[in-house]
Amino acid sequence: MTTTEVPVPKTAINTRLRSARIAAGYHTQQALADALGVGVRQVRRWESAAPPWPHPDLQAALTRTLGQGMTDLGFAPPSGQEGGVVRTHGLGAASLASVPAKSATTVQPATVAEDFIAVTAAHRRLYWSVAPATLHPAVVAHAALGCALLPETAGRTRQAVAAALAEGWLLAGRVEFFDLREESRADETWLRGLQAAREADDHLLGATVLAHMAFIPGWEGRRDAAVQRLVAARTYARRGDAPVLLLAWLDAVEAECETRAGNTRTALHLIGHGEDLLAESSGREAPDWLDWFSPARLAAFKGNVQLRAGHLPQARTTLSDVLDHLPDTEEKQRSVVLGDLAAVEAAAGEPDAACVYAVRALDQLERTWYATGMDRVREVRQALTPHQHQPCVRELDERLYGWGTTVSALAR
């Protein structure tokens, strides 16, 4: 007698909810349960073939966390009730201008965050060698992609994309401010970065963007406006349990703003506090994106403050030590330090030595353009006006206003 074996069908599940959970970055039912504050059995019931209709508060939590409406998540509403609408952490009226409305039909996979972050990290590294005018369009275009992806993600995936987007806007603003000298454009760009940091709920990125925004009024000598932004930055840093490197950088930023307002004594006190912080060398590690600051960079800030305070021997010693220990990769910073050393010699009445450093700075700028470094050289040339008829200054002018330097500066 032949018997036919009847296959047992697999248990049906709510594939819509399961797919949305994974796309949002919650790879286990327990992870989603923890995010919602419910038991894992509740999530299992929702992912079953006949999921029960959740209570209103859990409906709101599900749609907010997964970025889709209830019916899109595989729930069938009881008779007489309509499905939940899509609810997301939208950016609101004063939000990133490029972010479209959330699409209920398009949900990116969780891998989109990893891919987007990889490009963001590549741009961060390219900043140190690629010409600003070449890199900037790519960074802005990548940020526009992030704005388009953000409403198509949810949960942890959305948070990761938003953090990378905030870093992208931060980098774009740095290029605009430090490399292209477009201050008003940088302020708007950094505001977008702050909004993206809010979407990511990343307090450290928020603190960093706010501190960058303090440079704008700070460089104009508007101390009160700069301090207001720095107070906000320090508040966010405390919320995020900031590493000492970030806290020391905040001291350096405030020191530069105080210096430009003429308060060099306060600035030196801030630099000293930053040095004490770095001497601790304890606590959490700095994030990867904080790659523009180091103990050597703090010393460069210190040398500049000493220069502006008129402490020329101390400034010469500090800046010379920075130049000797600056890594080869710090090409942009090298032009700034050379410019400050030239300024020290100009202030000390040594035009020949000042011109030697200024020419070295121009050599560096031909290899790696940095508008901030060129500003230093131009300040030195202004200080050398009383010596403009000396051969060394005329040779400096030949380099400063030669075809190569002039065209290079305008093209970048």
CSV table of N, CA, C and O in Angstrom, one decimal, residues 99-166:
chain,number,residue,atom,x,y,z
A,99,VAL,N,14.7,67.7,1.5
A,99,VAL,CA,14.1,66.4,2.0
A,99,VAL,C,12.7,66.4,1.5
A,99,VAL,O,11.9,67.2,1.9
A,100,PRO,N,12.3,65.4,0.7
A,100,PRO,CA,10.9,65.3,0.2
A,100,PRO,C,10.0,64.7,1.3
A,100,PRO,O,10.5,64.2,2.3
A,101,ALA,N,8.7,64.6,1.0
A,101,ALA,CA,7.8,63.9,1.9
A,101,ALA,C,8.1,62.4,1.9
A,101,ALA,O,8.6,61.9,1.0
A,102,LYS,N,7.8,61.8,3.0
A,102,LYS,CA,8.0,60.4,3.2
A,102,LYS,C,7.2,59.6,2.2
A,102,LYS,O,6.0,59.8,2.1
A,103,SER,N,7.7,58.6,1.5
A,103,SER,CA,7.0,57.8,0.6
A,103,SER,C,6.6,56.5,1.4
A,103,SER,O,7.4,55.9,2.0
A,104,ALA,N,5.3,56.2,1.3
A,104,ALA,CA,4.8,55.0,1.9
A,104,ALA,C,5.1,53.7,1.2
A,104,ALA,O,5.0,52.7,1.7
A,105,THR,N,5.6,53.9,0.0
A,105,THR,CA,5.8,52.7,-0.9
A,105,THR,C,7.3,52.4,-1.0
A,105,THR,O,7.7,51.3,-1.5
A,106,THR,N,8.2,53.3,-0.6
A,106,THR,CA,9.6,53.1,-0.8
A,106,THR,C,10.3,53.0,0.5
A,106,THR,O,10.3,54.0,1.3
A,107,VAL,N,10.9,51.9,0.8
A,107,VAL,CA,11.6,51.7,2.1
A,107,VAL,C,13.0,51.1,1.7
A,107,VAL,O,13.1,50.0,1.1
A,108,GLN,N,14.0,51.8,2.0
A,108,GLN,CA,15.4,51.3,1.7
A,108,GLN,C,15.8,50.2,2.7
A,108,GLN,O,15.4,50.2,3.8
A,109,PRO,N,16.6,49.3,2.2
A,109,PRO,CA,17.1,48.3,3.1
A,109,PRO,C,18.1,48.8,4.1
A,109,PRO,O,18.7,49.9,3.9
A,110,ALA,N,18.4,48.1,5.2
A,110,ALA,CA,19.3,48.6,6.2
A,110,ALA,C,20.7,48.8,5.7
A,110,ALA,O,21.4,49.6,6.2
A,111,THR,N,21.1,48.1,4.6
A,111,THR,CA,22.4,48.2,4.1
A,111,THR,C,22.7,49.6,3.5
A,111,THR,O,23.8,50.0,3.3
A,112,VAL,N,21.6,50.4,3.2
A,112,VAL,CA,21.8,51.7,2.7
A,112,VAL,C,22.6,52.6,3.6
A,112,VAL,O,23.4,53.5,3.1
A,113,ALA,N,22.4,52.4,4.9
A,113,ALA,CA,23.2,53.2,5.9
A,113,ALA,C,24.7,53.0,5.8
A,113,ALA,O,25.5,53.9,5.7
A,114,GLU,N,25.0,51.7,5.7
A,114,GLU,CA,26.5,51.3,5.6
A,114,GLU,C,27.1,51.9,4.3
A,114,GLU,O,28.2,52.4,4.4
A,115,ASP,N,26.4,51.8,3.2
A,115,ASP,CA,26.9,52.3,2.0
A,115,ASP,C,27.0,53.8,2.0
A,115,ASP,O,28.0,54.4,1.5
A,116,PHE,N,26.0,54.5,2.5
A,116,PHE,CA,26.1,56.0,2.6
A,116,PHE,C,27.2,56.5,3.5
A,116,PHE,O,27.9,57.4,3.2
A,117,ILE,N,27.4,55.8,4.6
A,117,ILE,CA,28.4,56.1,5.5
A,117,ILE,C,29.8,56.0,4.9
A,117,ILE,O,30.7,56.8,5.1
A,118,ALA,N,30.0,54.9,4.1
A,118,ALA,CA,31.3,54.6,3.5
A,118,ALA,C,31.7,55.8,2.5
A,118,ALA,O,32.9,56.2,2.5
A,119,VAL,N,30.7,56.4,1.8
A,119,VAL,CA,31.1,57.5,0.9
A,119,VAL,C,31.4,58.7,1.7
A,119,VAL,O,32.3,59.5,1.4
A,120,THR,N,30.6,58.9,2.8
A,120,THR,CA,30.9,60.1,3.7
A,120,THR,C,32.3,60.0,4.3
A,120,THR,O,33.0,61.0,4.3
A,121,ALA,N,32.7,58.8,4.7
A,121,ALA,CA,34.1,58.7,5.2
A,121,ALA,C,35.1,58.9,4.2
A,121,ALA,O,36.2,59.5,4.5
A,122,ALA,N,34.8,58.5,2.9
A,122,ALA,CA,35.8,58.7,1.9
A,122,ALA,C,36.0,60.2,1.6
A,122,ALA,O,37.1,60.7,1.4
A,123,HIS,N,34.9,61.0,1.6
A,123,HIS,CA,35.0,62.4,1.4
A,123,HIS,C,35.8,63.0,2.5
A,123,HIS,O,36.6,64.0,2.3
A,124,ARG,N,35.6,62.6,3.7
A,124,ARG,CA,36.4,63.1,4.9
A,124,ARG,C,37.9,63.0,4.6
A,124,ARG,O,38.6,63.9,4.9
A,125,ARG,N,38.3,61.8,4.1
A,125,ARG,CA,39.7,61.6,3.9
A,125,ARG,C,40.2,62.4,2.7
A,125,ARG,O,41.3,62.9,2.7
A,126,LEU,N,39.4,62.5,1.6
A,126,LEU,CA,39.7,63.2,0.4
A,126,LEU,C,39.9,64.7,0.7
A,126,LEU,O,40.7,65.4,0.0
A,127,TYR,N,39.3,65.3,1.7
A,127,TYR,CA,39.4,66.7,2.0
A,127,TYR,C,40.8,67.2,2.2
A,127,TYR,O,41.2,68.3,1.8
A,128,TRP,N,41.7,66.3,2.7
A,128,TRP,CA,43.1,66.7,3.0
A,128,TRP,C,44.0,66.8,1.7
A,128,TRP,O,45.1,67.3,1.8
A,129,SER,N,43.5,66.3,0.6
A,129,SER,CA,44.4,66.3,-0.6
A,129,SER,C,43.7,66.8,-1.8
A,129,SER,O,44.4,67.3,-2.7
A,130,VAL,N,42.4,66.7,-1.9
A,130,VAL,CA,41.7,67.1,-3.2
A,130,VAL,C,41.4,68.6,-3.1
A,130,VAL,O,41.1,69.2,-2.1
A,131,ALA,N,41.5,69.3,-4.3
A,131,ALA,CA,41.3,70.7,-4.4
A,131,ALA,C,39.9,71.0,-3.9
A,131,ALA,O,38.9,70.3,-4.3
A,132,PRO,N,39.7,72.0,-3.1
A,132,PRO,CA,38.3,72.3,-2.5
A,132,PRO,C,37.3,72.5,-3.6
A,132,PRO,O,36.1,72.0,-3.4
A,133,ALA,N,37.5,73.2,-4.7
A,133,ALA,CA,36.5,73.4,-5.7
A,133,ALA,C,36.2,72.1,-6.4
A,133,ALA,O,35.1,72.0,-7.0
A,134,THR,N,37.0,71.2,-6.4
A,134,THR,CA,36.7,69.8,-7.0
A,134,THR,C,35.9,69.0,-6.0
A,134,THR,O,35.0,68.3,-6.4
A,135,LEU,N,36.3,69.0,-4.8
A,135,LEU,CA,35.6,68.1,-3.8
A,135,LEU,C,34.3,68.7,-3.4
A,135,LEU,O,33.3,67.9,-3.2
A,136,HIS,N,34.1,70.0,-3.3
A,136,HIS,CA,32.9,70.5,-2.7
A,136,HIS,C,31.6,70.1,-3.5
A,136,HIS,O,30.6,69.7,-2.8
A,137,PRO,N,31.6,70.1,-4.8
A,137,PRO,CA,30.3,69.7,-5.5
A,137,PRO,C,30.0,68.2,-5.2
A,137,PRO,O,28.8,67.9,-5.1
A,138,ALA,N,31.0,67.4,-5.0
A,138,ALA,CA,30.7,66.0,-4.7
A,138,ALA,C,30.2,65.8,-3.3
A,138,ALA,O,29.2,65.0,-3.1
A,139,VAL,N,30.7,66.6,-2.4
A,139,VAL,CA,30.2,66.5,-1.0
A,139,VAL,C,28.7,67.0,-0.9
A,139,VAL,O,27.9,66.4,-0.3
A,140,VAL,N,28.4,68.1,-1.6
A,140,VAL,CA,27.1,68.6,-1.6
A,140,VAL,C,26.1,67.7,-2.3
A,140,VAL,O,25.0,67.5,-1.9
A,141,ALA,N,26.5,67.1,-3.4
A,141,ALA,CA,25.7,66.1,-4.1
A,141,ALA,C,25.4,64.9,-3.2
A,141,ALA,O,24.3,64.4,-3.2
A,142,HIS,N,26.4,64.4,-2.5
A,142,HIS,CA,26.2,63.3,-1.6
A,142,HIS,C,25.2,63.7,-0.5
A,142,HIS,O,24.4,62.9,-0.1
A,143,ALA,N,25.3,64.9,0.0
A,143,ALA,CA,24.4,65.3,1.0
A,143,ALA,C,23.0,65.4,0.5
A,143,ALA,O,22.0,65.0,1.2
A,144,ALA,N,22.8,65.8,-0.8
A,144,ALA,CA,21.5,65.8,-1.4
A,144,ALA,C,20.9,64.4,-1.5
A,144,ALA,O,19.7,64.2,-1.3
A,145,LEU,N,21.8,63.4,-1.8
A,145,LEU,CA,21.4,62.0,-1.8
A,145,LEU,C,20.9,61.6,-0.4
A,145,LEU,O,19.9,60.9,-0.3
A,146,GLY,N,21.7,62.0,0.6
A,146,GLY,CA,21.2,61.7,2.0
A,146,GLY,C,19.9,62.3,2.3
A,146,GLY,O,19.1,61.6,2.9
A,147,CYS,N,19.6,63.5,1.8
A,147,CYS,CA,18.3,64.1,2.1
A,147,CYS,C,17.2,63.3,1.4
A,147,CYS,O,16.1,63.2,1.9
A,148,ALA,N,17.5,62.7,0.2
A,148,ALA,CA,16.5,61.9,-0.5
A,148,ALA,C,16.3,60.6,0.1
A,148,ALA,O,15.2,60.0,0.2
A,149,LEU,N,17.4,60.0,0.7
A,149,LEU,CA,17.3,58.7,1.4
A,149,LEU,C,16.6,58.8,2.7
A,149,LEU,O,15.9,57.8,3.1
A,150,LEU,N,16.8,59.9,3.4
A,150,LEU,CA,16.3,60.0,4.8
A,150,LEU,C,14.8,59.7,5.0
A,150,LEU,O,14.5,58.9,5.9
A,151,PRO,N,13.9,60.2,4.1
A,151,PRO,CA,12.5,59.8,4.3
A,151,PRO,C,12.2,58.4,3.9
A,151,PRO,O,11.1,58.0,4.1
A,152,GLU,N,13.1,57.7,3.3
A,152,GLU,CA,12.9,56.4,2.8
A,152,GLU,C,13.5,55.3,3.8
A,152,GLU,O,13.6,54.2,3.5
A,153,THR,N,13.9,55.8,5.0
A,153,THR,CA,14.4,55.0,6.0
A,153,THR,C,13.7,55.2,7.3
A,153,THR,O,13.0,56.1,7.4
A,154,ALA,N,14.0,54.3,8.2
A,154,ALA,CA,13.3,54.4,9.5
A,154,ALA,C,14.2,53.8,10.6
A,154,ALA,O,15.1,53.0,10.3
A,155,GLY,N,13.9,54.0,11.8
A,155,GLY,CA,14.5,53.4,12.9
A,155,GLY,C,16.0,53.7,13.0
A,155,GLY,O,16.5,54.8,12.7
A,156,ARG,N,16.8,52.6,13.2
A,156,ARG,CA,18.3,52.8,13.3
A,156,ARG,C,18.9,53.1,12.0
A,156,ARG,O,19.9,53.8,11.9
A,157,THR,N,18.3,52.6,10.9
A,157,THR,CA,18.8,53.0,9.6
A,157,THR,C,18.7,54.4,9.4
A,157,THR,O,19.6,55.1,8.9
A,158,ARG,N,17.6,55.0,9.7
A,158,ARG,CA,17.3,56.4,9.5
A,158,ARG,C,18.3,57.2,10.4
A,158,ARG,O,18.9,58.2,9.9
A,159,GLN,N,18.5,56.8,11.6
A,159,GLN,CA,19.4,57.5,12.5
A,159,GLN,C,20.8,57.5,12.0
A,159,GLN,O,21.5,58.5,12.0
A,160,ALA,N,21.3,56.4,11.4
A,160,ALA,CA,22.6,56.3,10.9
A,160,ALA,C,22.8,57.1,9.7
A,160,ALA,O,23.8,57.8,9.5
A,161,VAL,N,21.8,57.1,8.8
A,161,VAL,CA,21.9,58.0,7.6
A,161,VAL,C,21.9,59.5,8.0
A,161,VAL,O,22.7,60.3,7.4
A,162,ALA,N,21.1,59.8,9.0
A,162,ALA,CA,21.0,61.2,9.4
A,162,ALA,C,22.4,61.7,10.0
A,162,ALA,O,22.8,62.8,9.8
A,163,ALA,N,23.0,60.8,10.8
A,163,ALA,CA,24.3,61.2,11.3
A,163,ALA,C,25.4,61.4,10.2
A,163,ALA,O,26.1,62.3,10.3
A,164,ALA,N,25.4,60.5,9.2
A,164,ALA,CA,26.3,60.7,8.1
A,164,ALA,C,26.0,61.9,7.3
A,164,ALA,O,26.9,62.6,6.8
A,165,LEU,N,24.7,62.2,7.2
A,165,LEU,CA,24.3,63.4,6.5
A,165,LEU,C,24.8,64.7,7.2
A,165,LEU,O,25.3,65.6,6.6
A,166,ALA,N,24.6,64.6,8.6
A,166,ALA,CA,25.1,65.8,9.4
A,166,ALA,C,26.6,65.9,9.2
A,166,ALA,O,27.1,67.1,9.0
